[in-house]
């Protein structure tokens, strides 16, 4: 699950986004997943 060094930083940013603005955090996750699958 931690195959990429940047994944931890991304997860931290998403987690903070979820705490601050749940809607934005969910959108961030959706964008990240979309980029990861293409």
mmCIF file of C-alpha atoms in Angstrom:
data_model
loop_
_atom_site.group_PDB
_atom_site.id
_atom_site.type_symbol
_atom_site.label_atom_id
_atom_site.label_comp_id
_atom_site.label_asym_id
_atom_site.label_seq_id
_atom_site.Cartn_x
_atom_site.Cartn_y
_atom_site.Cartn_z
ATOM 1 C CA UNK A 1 0.000 0.000 0.000
ATOM 2 C CA UNK A 2 2.991 2.271 0.477
ATOM 3 C CA UNK A 3 4.609 1.593 -2.861
ATOM 4 C CA UNK A 4 5.108 5.294 -3.635
ATOM 5 C CA UNK A 5 7.032 7.687 -1.338
ATOM 6 C CA UNK A 6 4.553 10.476 -2.092
ATOM 7 C CA UNK A 7 1.589 8.372 -1.019
ATOM 8 C CA UNK A 8 2.126 9.089 2.673
ATOM 9 C CA UNK A 9 2.244 12.841 2.075
ATOM 10 C CA UNK A 10 -0.860 12.628 -0.093
ATOM 11 C CA UNK A 11 -2.705 10.617 2.541
ATOM 12 C CA UNK A 12 -1.758 13.191 5.179
ATOM 13 C CA UNK A 13 -3.018 16.028 3.014
ATOM 14 C CA UNK A 14 -6.275 14.203 2.288
ATOM 15 C CA UNK A 15 -6.720 13.428 5.986
ATOM 16 C CA UNK A 16 -6.307 17.093 6.919
ATOM 17 C CA UNK A 17 -8.687 18.063 4.129
ATOM 18 C CA UNK A 18 -11.257 15.615 5.487
ATOM 19 C CA UNK A 19 -10.921 17.150 8.944
ATOM 20 C CA UNK A 20 -11.213 20.714 7.660
ATOM 21 C CA UNK A 21 -13.708 20.307 4.810
ATOM 22 C CA UNK A 22 -15.173 16.807 4.363
ATOM 23 C CA UNK A 23 -16.550 17.557 0.891
ATOM 24 C CA UNK A 24 -13.170 18.799 -0.365
ATOM 25 C CA UNK A 25 -11.414 15.809 1.170
ATOM 26 C CA UNK A 26 -13.739 13.395 -0.602
ATOM 27 C CA UNK A 27 -13.180 15.238 -3.880
ATOM 28 C CA UNK A 28 -9.413 15.034 -3.338
ATOM 29 C CA UNK A 29 -9.670 11.278 -2.806
ATOM 30 C CA UNK A 30 -11.793 10.906 -5.941
ATOM 31 C CA UNK A 31 -9.272 12.864 -8.021
ATOM 32 C CA UNK A 32 -6.334 10.916 -6.582
ATOM 33 C CA UNK A 33 -8.022 7.586 -7.281
ATOM 34 C CA UNK A 34 -8.890 8.679 -10.821
ATOM 35 C CA UNK A 35 -5.274 9.677 -11.480
ATOM 36 C CA UNK A 36 -4.023 6.419 -10.010
ATOM 37 C CA UNK A 37 -6.226 4.232 -12.186
ATOM 38 C CA UNK A 38 -5.490 5.909 -15.527
#
